[in-house]
């Protein structure tokens, strides 16, 4: 497992962040030292939930390993999220400790006060021998929050065994080795950035760069540098890289294209990859993006292969994954990668499984060249920029807005974001029209909802379309939004 293998390749570089490189040995000892601090002065943390509010790079990676050395369950938070969303996660997970980077100390202190948590700051001077006692494979390791069709985001519990199964499946399918070097531009509170990129690189002795977020010019320069072998991102990121290339001078374009052509693998996932993006990327770099399909609950389920990549298709089951699908219908998944349960939601957990198979809620079709995804069963789940958001959660929030009497949220196609959050509003009788401008609504929502949930398009209506039972007809709401090239 990941912790057991950390003392291999000890002299190799584990990661590169704004402070420079860090060897696997330093990471091993540093994380063990932080793990001790989490348990000081001799508290058994096994099974407790520890929130992580850390900068990507050495601080985040040391923190998650430290949580695991202590036997606790990691609950990664996104430091940019508004306080109400962080409160929901920390409260729902019933965390007892928060480990934070010094730059996030103030926010961590606020959360610690509200939820009565012990606060531990990352500290580069901590060092220790790794403890002998390791978590068991069946122990809970991670809770990541995901939006659903009911209520607020829920916690998806992965064990050490399910994470291990995900990592080894990806290592086998995509032939990761210790020679690989990658860059993580995705957030670490989702499986894509956390498991697929950061932990899998660590698991096989590869190196991971952490610039701390996505910046198109920086990514192009790193792709062009010759230092990287593997790159993984969501379709929106490829779309934005294409835009940045088109905005660049011709000598820069040539350098970027030539350099990016030398990576051994570029993967796209978390949302449908438009064939137009795949084709344009091939024109710019010579790389054929390998598209795969996954989900927080199941890790990576379907993937094109290194040898065979079919545009518009998501390929075949990943190693260890079993799928059930009649010709066309809801995709069901089974295998050791699948999560254990939704945190403290037994009825939602049992509703999500059918005879031991996990119901993905995605509609798929078996095609001669691999599987195709046709969409989601629920119209209330929107994927924007690779982030899954719940229309119902956004509606609930905006119903509190003084100018909003009623509202209905849908996802509408968008070239950059895949889907854009669009909201039809029936205003209150005395609503100030200026308050219904999209920028005003976004600003109002910013302190309540994370960025992907803020509406990009708004339509003021005189009535919402309803069926005979009085239920809003979302398909009709979506039709009222005229096609638009780009949500900005
Ligand atoms: C940011 N914005 C978004 C957004 N992210 N709007 C809609 N959808 C999103 N996902 C807003 C910002 O608030 C800002 O608004 C404006 O867009 C431009 O911001 P930016 O700074 O340029 O965006 P950036 O921060 O660079 O974010 C874009 C992104 C990010 C694509 C890098 O969204 C991202 O990391 N997405 C990936 C999410 C992910 O990891 N998903 C995997 C889930 S796991 P304003 O008003 O402030 O200008 C999973 C399983 C699997 O799905 O299969 O992998
Ligand atoms: P999340 O719940 O954030 O993990 O998102 C998982 C969802 O993203 C899946 O259920 C799919 O709807 C979607 N998804 C992931 N990969 C792909 C893909 N390659 N094509 C289409 N949809 C995808």
XYZ file of C-alpha atoms and ligand atoms in Angstrom:
565
model
C 0.000 0.000 0.000
C 0.993 3.638 -0.341
C 2.371 4.064 3.202
C 4.298 0.778 3.048
C 5.965 1.730 -0.218
C 7.071 5.205 0.825
C 10.451 3.948 1.984
C 11.302 2.808 -1.545
C 13.109 5.118 -3.973
C 13.905 7.263 -0.910
C 16.490 9.399 -2.664
C 14.177 10.276 -5.518
C 12.333 13.573 -5.757
C 8.717 13.141 -4.634
C 7.438 16.581 -5.432
C 8.258 20.058 -6.631
C 6.426 23.118 -5.335
C 7.110 26.837 -4.863
C 9.749 25.983 -2.243
C 11.675 23.642 -4.536
C 12.055 19.890 -4.595
C 11.396 17.447 -1.749
C 12.782 13.897 -1.642
C 10.686 10.885 -0.751
C 12.775 10.445 2.384
C 12.029 14.000 3.572
C 8.356 13.471 2.806
C 8.365 10.187 4.711
C 10.025 11.653 7.788
C 8.221 14.986 7.626
C 4.800 13.383 7.333
C 5.585 10.950 10.154
C 6.638 13.924 12.307
C 3.386 15.726 11.519
C 1.486 12.488 12.224
C 3.039 12.483 15.701
C 1.994 16.094 16.217
C -1.588 15.173 15.292
C -1.575 12.565 18.064
C 0.270 14.595 20.705
C 0.318 14.114 23.628
C -0.538 10.446 23.019
C -4.048 10.486 21.672
C -5.257 7.560 19.601
C -6.769 9.152 16.483
C -7.821 5.947 14.751
C -11.146 6.429 12.971
C -11.322 10.151 13.766
C -11.839 12.603 10.908
C -9.115 15.141 10.308
C -9.834 18.078 8.008
C -6.995 19.210 5.743
C -6.753 22.889 4.773
C -3.389 22.962 3.094
C -1.539 24.455 0.155
C -0.936 21.962 -2.658
C 2.580 20.547 -2.658
C 4.598 19.490 0.393
C 2.117 20.851 2.912
C -0.933 19.042 1.552
C 0.934 15.827 0.760
C 2.618 15.682 4.173
C -0.727 16.372 5.814
C -2.665 13.569 4.139
C 0.119 11.082 4.845
C 0.289 12.318 8.446
C -3.440 11.718 8.850
C -2.930 8.176 7.604
C 0.086 7.552 9.850
C -2.161 8.536 12.748
C -4.825 6.025 11.671
C -7.395 8.776 11.079
C -9.590 9.573 8.056
C -8.594 12.477 5.802
C -11.198 15.094 4.869
C -9.617 17.444 2.310
C -11.025 20.973 2.081
C -10.634 23.564 -0.664
C -9.201 26.731 0.935
C -11.007 28.937 -1.620
C -14.452 27.684 -0.697
C -16.753 30.047 1.189
C -17.102 29.415 4.921
C -20.665 27.997 4.764
C -19.470 25.209 2.439
C -16.463 24.453 4.640
C -18.745 24.469 7.689
C -21.008 21.942 6.026
C -18.142 19.521 5.318
C -16.385 19.859 8.670
C -19.675 19.599 10.546
C -21.108 16.728 8.525
C -17.873 14.725 8.780
C -17.730 15.496 12.526
C -14.042 16.305 12.339
C -12.077 16.493 15.578
C -8.829 17.984 14.253
C -7.873 20.348 11.445
C -4.402 20.395 9.954
C -3.648 23.609 8.096
C -0.884 25.437 6.278
C 0.322 28.537 8.120
C -1.075 30.700 5.254
C -4.535 29.359 6.032
C -4.172 29.639 9.814
C -6.799 32.345 10.211
C -9.507 30.450 8.330
C -8.514 27.235 10.111
C -8.795 28.978 13.470
C -12.287 30.168 12.583
C -13.352 26.624 11.646
C -11.660 25.228 14.746
C -13.609 27.616 16.964
C -16.961 26.890 15.307
C -16.554 23.115 15.335
C -14.425 22.711 18.464
C -11.457 21.243 16.580
C -7.872 20.902 17.609
C -5.746 22.956 15.172
C -2.335 21.684 14.067
C -0.234 23.721 11.643
C 2.124 22.104 9.148
C 5.709 22.675 10.180
C 8.721 21.921 7.979
C 10.935 21.275 11.006
C 8.952 18.238 12.189
C 10.726 14.920 11.552
C 10.221 11.425 12.830
C 10.633 7.748 12.085
C 7.441 6.367 10.551
C 5.373 4.487 13.118
C 5.356 0.688 12.989
C 1.622 0.413 13.250
C -0.088 0.975 9.901
C -3.779 1.289 9.099
C -5.472 -1.918 7.952
C -6.601 -2.202 4.332
C -10.247 -2.171 5.409
C -9.879 0.978 7.512
C -11.539 4.160 6.275
C -8.964 6.450 4.645
C -10.693 9.345 2.944
C -13.973 11.235 2.786
C -14.518 13.389 -0.300
C -17.690 15.412 -0.671
C -19.797 15.176 -3.781
C -23.049 16.771 -4.900
C -26.118 14.625 -5.403
C -29.750 15.023 -6.299
C -30.750 15.273 -2.667
C -29.727 17.932 -0.184
C -26.258 19.215 0.503
C -23.064 17.470 -0.696
C -22.486 14.063 0.888
C -19.311 12.349 1.994
C -17.977 9.445 -0.071
C -15.940 7.114 2.143
C -12.978 5.296 0.616
C -10.919 2.730 2.488
C -7.181 2.207 2.103
C -8.069 -0.852 0.055
C -10.325 0.985 -2.418
C -7.739 3.730 -2.912
C -5.030 1.131 -3.425
C -7.203 -0.652 -5.996
C -7.769 2.625 -7.857
C -4.082 3.463 -7.946
C -2.881 0.024 -9.042
C -5.556 -0.090 -11.745
C -4.354 3.222 -13.185
C -0.689 2.242 -12.879
C -1.400 -0.894 -14.878
C -3.696 0.664 -17.477
C -1.597 3.734 -18.179
C 1.780 2.181 -17.399
C 2.891 4.623 -14.761
C 6.501 4.081 -13.627
C 8.942 5.720 -11.239
C 10.408 7.513 -14.269
C 7.218 9.510 -14.786
C 6.955 13.187 -13.987
C 3.602 14.928 -13.845
C 2.024 18.229 -12.805
C -1.121 18.618 -10.707
C -3.186 21.669 -11.651
C -6.437 20.277 -10.257
C -7.856 20.844 -6.778
C -7.113 18.239 -4.103
C -10.602 17.815 -2.652
C -11.604 15.642 -5.640
C -10.364 12.223 -6.734
C -9.005 13.471 -10.077
C -6.281 15.739 -8.672
C -5.870 13.813 -5.436
C -5.885 10.130 -6.396
C -5.245 10.028 -10.150
C -2.424 12.560 -10.166
C -0.915 13.219 -6.723
C -1.266 9.885 -4.921
C -0.738 7.633 -7.933
C 2.497 9.464 -8.751
C 3.600 8.977 -5.159
C 2.495 5.337 -5.168
C 4.795 4.415 -8.029
C 7.782 6.626 -7.190
C 7.047 9.227 -9.864
C 7.451 12.971 -9.348
C 4.591 15.453 -9.092
C 4.875 19.202 -9.565
C 2.410 21.404 -7.699
C 2.126 24.938 -9.037
C -0.883 25.421 -6.748
C -3.578 25.765 -9.384
C -4.218 26.174 -13.087
C -2.592 28.911 -15.113
C -2.640 28.281 -18.874
C 0.672 29.979 -19.722
C 2.468 28.266 -16.849
C 1.108 24.874 -17.889
C 2.159 25.409 -21.514
C 5.644 26.364 -20.396
C 5.904 23.277 -18.226
C 4.549 21.034 -21.006
C 7.107 22.580 -23.356
C 9.995 22.216 -20.900
C 10.700 18.564 -21.590
C 10.532 17.891 -17.827
C 7.133 16.142 -17.852
C 5.954 12.774 -19.166
C 2.281 12.645 -18.092
C -0.471 15.270 -17.962
C -4.044 14.815 -16.730
C -6.823 17.377 -16.766
C -10.494 18.079 -17.323
C -11.783 19.083 -20.804
C -12.222 22.742 -19.740
C -8.499 22.923 -19.059
C -7.665 21.629 -22.543
C -10.147 24.149 -24.004
C -8.453 26.959 -22.087
C -4.991 25.785 -23.129
C -6.170 25.897 -26.750
C -7.378 29.490 -26.266
C -4.053 30.476 -24.687
C -2.180 28.916 -27.630
C -4.309 30.864 -30.087
C -3.566 34.083 -28.205
C 0.211 33.478 -28.228
C 2.892 34.772 -30.631
C 3.950 32.395 -33.363
C 7.445 31.569 -32.002
C 5.908 30.749 -28.611
C 3.257 28.598 -30.263
C 5.941 26.581 -32.031
C 7.900 26.027 -28.817
C 4.790 25.013 -26.881
C 3.540 22.634 -29.581
C 6.889 20.911 -30.043
C 7.452 20.464 -26.319
C 3.961 19.212 -25.560
C 4.270 16.671 -28.356
C 7.014 14.895 -26.401
C 4.984 13.806 -23.345
C 4.243 10.105 -23.270
C 0.593 10.475 -22.174
C -2.131 13.084 -21.909
C -5.422 12.102 -20.310
C -8.810 13.860 -20.209
C -11.663 13.030 -17.880
C -14.251 14.153 -15.310
C -16.558 15.390 -18.072
C -17.245 14.631 -21.729
C -14.358 15.594 -23.988
C -15.789 17.311 -27.086
C -14.409 15.731 -30.253
C -13.618 19.268 -31.473
C -11.271 19.751 -28.490
C -9.634 16.360 -29.062
C -9.078 17.193 -32.751
C -7.747 20.689 -32.104
C -5.396 19.374 -29.438
C -4.127 16.794 -31.905
C -3.496 19.567 -34.451
C -1.609 21.684 -31.905
C 0.487 19.007 -30.240
C 0.233 15.761 -32.175
C -1.140 14.192 -28.983
C -4.313 12.130 -29.068
C -5.944 12.696 -25.703
C -6.795 9.487 -23.877
C -10.331 9.894 -22.557
C -11.500 7.973 -19.523
C -14.638 8.006 -17.401
C -14.714 7.981 -13.622
C -16.642 9.023 -10.583
C -15.837 9.974 -6.998
C -17.624 6.857 -5.767
C -15.889 4.364 -8.066
C -12.585 5.862 -9.174
C -11.802 5.263 -12.830
C -14.275 2.858 -14.438
C -13.908 3.019 -18.223
C -10.960 4.119 -20.285
C -9.550 4.189 -23.746
C -6.255 2.333 -23.827
C -2.721 3.424 -24.565
C -2.997 1.607 -27.887
C -6.557 2.454 -28.867
C -8.203 5.848 -28.453
C -11.571 6.457 -30.065
C -12.831 10.065 -30.182
C -16.195 10.541 -28.470
C -15.874 7.222 -26.634
C -14.757 6.360 -23.113
C -13.342 2.946 -23.890
C -13.531 -0.256 -21.883
C -13.486 -1.283 -18.191
C -10.321 -0.426 -16.301
C -8.330 -3.333 -14.802
C -10.284 -4.823 -11.879
C -13.539 -3.049 -12.815
C -16.696 -4.918 -13.769
C -19.590 -3.144 -15.440
C -23.193 -4.055 -16.056
C -25.043 -2.455 -18.921
C -27.778 -3.576 -21.226
C -27.256 -2.261 -24.714
C -28.214 1.216 -23.581
C -29.148 2.333 -20.095
C -27.793 3.131 -16.665
C -24.213 2.034 -16.136
C -23.582 -0.117 -13.051
C -20.112 -0.694 -11.623
C -18.593 -3.261 -9.278
C -15.061 -3.913 -8.066
C -12.511 -3.285 -5.327
C -12.193 0.398 -6.341
C -15.762 1.176 -5.378
C -16.343 3.279 -2.238
C -17.547 1.794 1.025
C -20.524 4.020 1.839
C -21.854 7.567 2.043
C -20.786 8.996 5.365
C -23.610 8.688 7.920
C -26.207 8.170 5.164
C -27.190 4.505 5.279
C -30.401 4.883 3.303
C -28.675 6.794 0.489
C -25.955 4.148 0.472
C -28.394 1.293 0.084
C -30.356 3.188 -2.588
C -27.134 3.634 -4.567
C -26.479 -0.102 -4.858
C -28.423 -2.814 -6.664
C -27.371 -6.369 -5.760
C -23.863 -5.157 -4.942
C -23.561 -3.055 -8.106
C -23.149 0.716 -7.786
C -25.646 2.717 -9.812
C -23.703 5.544 -11.435
C -26.701 7.567 -12.616
C -24.951 7.875 -15.985
C -26.601 6.606 -19.132
C -24.227 4.745 -21.419
C -24.326 2.715 -24.590
C -22.235 -0.160 -25.836
C -20.750 0.783 -29.210
C -18.465 -1.177 -31.532
C -15.517 1.024 -30.572
C -15.949 1.073 -26.824
C -18.562 2.647 -24.611
C -20.260 5.959 -25.208
C -21.763 8.116 -22.490
C -25.120 9.605 -23.350
C -25.640 11.809 -20.310
C -26.983 11.671 -16.804
C -30.256 10.222 -15.668
C -30.949 13.319 -13.551
C -31.287 16.773 -15.088
C -30.489 18.266 -11.681
C -26.836 17.258 -11.814
C -24.666 19.677 -13.769
C -21.001 19.253 -14.732
C -19.258 22.578 -15.158
C -15.515 22.754 -15.665
C -15.313 19.171 -14.382
C -17.127 20.067 -11.141
C -20.348 18.284 -10.319
C -22.959 20.647 -8.907
C -26.545 20.201 -7.813
C -29.184 22.451 -9.402
C -31.327 22.019 -6.286
C -28.620 23.297 -3.953
C -28.164 26.416 -6.103
C -31.919 27.038 -6.252
C -32.210 26.680 -2.498
C -29.521 29.295 -2.015
C -30.890 31.825 -4.504
C -34.431 31.539 -3.158
C -33.043 33.504 -0.209
C -32.119 36.406 -2.499
C -34.379 39.415 -1.854
C -35.168 39.947 -5.570
C -35.944 36.271 -6.287
C -39.464 34.920 -5.809
C -38.818 31.628 -7.584
C -35.951 30.214 -9.595
C -35.001 27.156 -11.624
C -31.431 26.082 -12.393
C -30.351 24.010 -15.386
C -27.099 23.193 -17.176
C -26.800 24.559 -20.714
C -24.134 23.567 -23.252
C -21.059 25.762 -23.169
C -17.926 25.544 -25.271
C -15.468 26.199 -22.451
C -17.218 24.868 -19.378
C -18.994 21.859 -20.936
C -22.152 22.920 -19.194
C -22.808 26.373 -17.767
C -25.037 26.938 -14.749
C -28.087 28.832 -16.011
C -30.864 30.209 -13.808
C -34.362 31.321 -14.747
C -35.728 33.809 -12.217
C -39.211 34.931 -11.420
C -38.500 38.184 -9.595
C -40.340 39.526 -6.589
C -42.836 42.305 -7.408
C -40.580 45.021 -5.999
C -37.270 43.616 -7.320
C -34.621 46.125 -8.340
C -33.715 45.153 -11.951
C -30.036 45.903 -11.254
C -30.007 43.184 -8.584
C -30.985 40.639 -11.245
C -27.899 41.235 -13.401
C -25.733 38.126 -13.618
C -22.655 39.816 -12.094
C -24.686 41.126 -9.169
C -26.173 37.695 -8.523
C -22.737 36.071 -8.730
C -21.340 38.576 -6.239
C -24.245 37.956 -3.872
C -23.716 34.188 -4.151
C -19.932 34.266 -3.685
C -19.988 34.223 0.115
C -22.459 31.315 0.105
C -21.516 28.988 -2.750
C -18.242 27.853 -4.335
C -17.333 29.312 -7.746
C -18.657 26.511 -9.994
C -22.154 26.856 -8.507
C -22.544 30.545 -9.369
C -24.861 31.100 -12.361
C -23.140 32.138 -15.584
C -26.387 32.877 -17.378
C -29.594 34.404 -16.042
C -33.013 34.846 -17.614
C -35.781 36.848 -15.981
C -39.147 35.210 -16.696
C -42.770 36.011 -15.997
C -43.566 32.418 -15.084
C -41.692 29.149 -14.783
C -42.955 26.342 -17.030
C -44.800 23.816 -14.874
C -46.531 20.513 -15.522
C -50.022 19.528 -14.368
C -48.644 18.596 -10.949
C -47.098 22.034 -10.573
C -43.528 20.763 -10.975
C -41.101 22.940 -12.934
C -40.337 21.386 -16.335
C -36.558 21.719 -16.468
C -36.222 20.675 -20.107
C -38.387 23.656 -21.062
C -36.383 25.963 -18.830
C -33.208 24.832 -20.609
C -34.770 25.467 -24.023
C -35.444 29.093 -23.126
C -31.717 29.765 -22.939
C -30.530 30.550 -26.455
C -27.366 28.738 -27.514
C -24.299 30.784 -26.658
C -20.742 30.117 -27.780
C -19.026 30.748 -24.567
C -19.940 31.513 -20.988
C -16.670 33.440 -20.505
C -13.975 28.476 -11.661
N -15.022 29.161 -12.135
C -15.931 28.285 -12.614
C -15.387 27.002 -12.385
N -14.172 27.151 -11.797
N -17.118 28.439 -13.207
C -17.786 27.346 -13.576
N -17.340 26.088 -13.382
C -16.149 25.883 -12.782
N -15.707 24.644 -12.589
C -15.215 30.628 -12.215
C -14.383 31.464 -11.302
O -15.024 31.629 -10.097
C -14.274 32.762 -12.061
O -15.423 33.537 -11.898
C -14.216 32.331 -13.483
O -14.813 31.016 -13.499
C -12.829 32.198 -14.050
O -12.017 31.685 -13.036
P -10.577 31.138 -13.216
O -9.752 31.601 -12.084
O -10.086 31.431 -14.581
O -10.886 29.609 -13.089
P -9.977 28.604 -12.394
O -9.902 28.894 -10.958
O -8.726 28.544 -13.203
O -10.823 27.258 -12.533
C -11.073 26.637 -13.730
C -10.706 25.154 -13.570
C -11.396 24.629 -12.302
C -11.204 24.444 -14.826
C -9.208 24.999 -13.457
O -12.792 24.777 -12.387
C -11.039 23.211 -11.999
O -10.007 22.925 -11.407
N -11.890 22.260 -12.407
C -11.651 20.832 -12.192
C -12.500 20.306 -11.074
C -12.125 18.848 -10.792
O -11.043 18.525 -10.362
N -13.058 17.940 -11.064
C -12.874 16.507 -10.887
C -13.976 15.942 -9.988
S -13.650 14.221 -9.711
P -15.352 35.097 -11.530
O -16.771 35.551 -11.440
O -14.652 35.145 -10.209
O -14.574 35.720 -12.655
C -14.449 13.498 -11.000
C -14.236 12.036 -11.223
C -13.466 11.889 -12.493
O -15.082 14.127 -11.759
O -13.922 11.237 -13.416
O -12.388 12.500 -12.546
P -17.911 13.352 -9.761
O -19.155 12.946 -9.088
O -17.533 14.768 -9.559
O -16.863 12.407 -9.453
O -18.219 13.254 -11.287
C -18.463 12.032 -11.889
C -19.284 12.266 -13.102
O -18.544 12.956 -14.106
C -19.699 10.980 -13.761
O -20.808 10.407 -13.117
C -19.998 11.456 -15.176
O -21.278 12.025 -15.250
C -18.971 12.558 -15.379
N -17.811 12.093 -16.163
C -16.608 11.703 -15.739
N -15.818 11.382 -16.773
C -16.537 11.562 -17.889
C -16.297 11.411 -19.291
N -15.116 11.020 -19.770
N -17.314 11.683 -20.144
C -18.515 12.102 -19.699
N -18.789 12.283 -18.390
C -17.825 12.020 -17.496
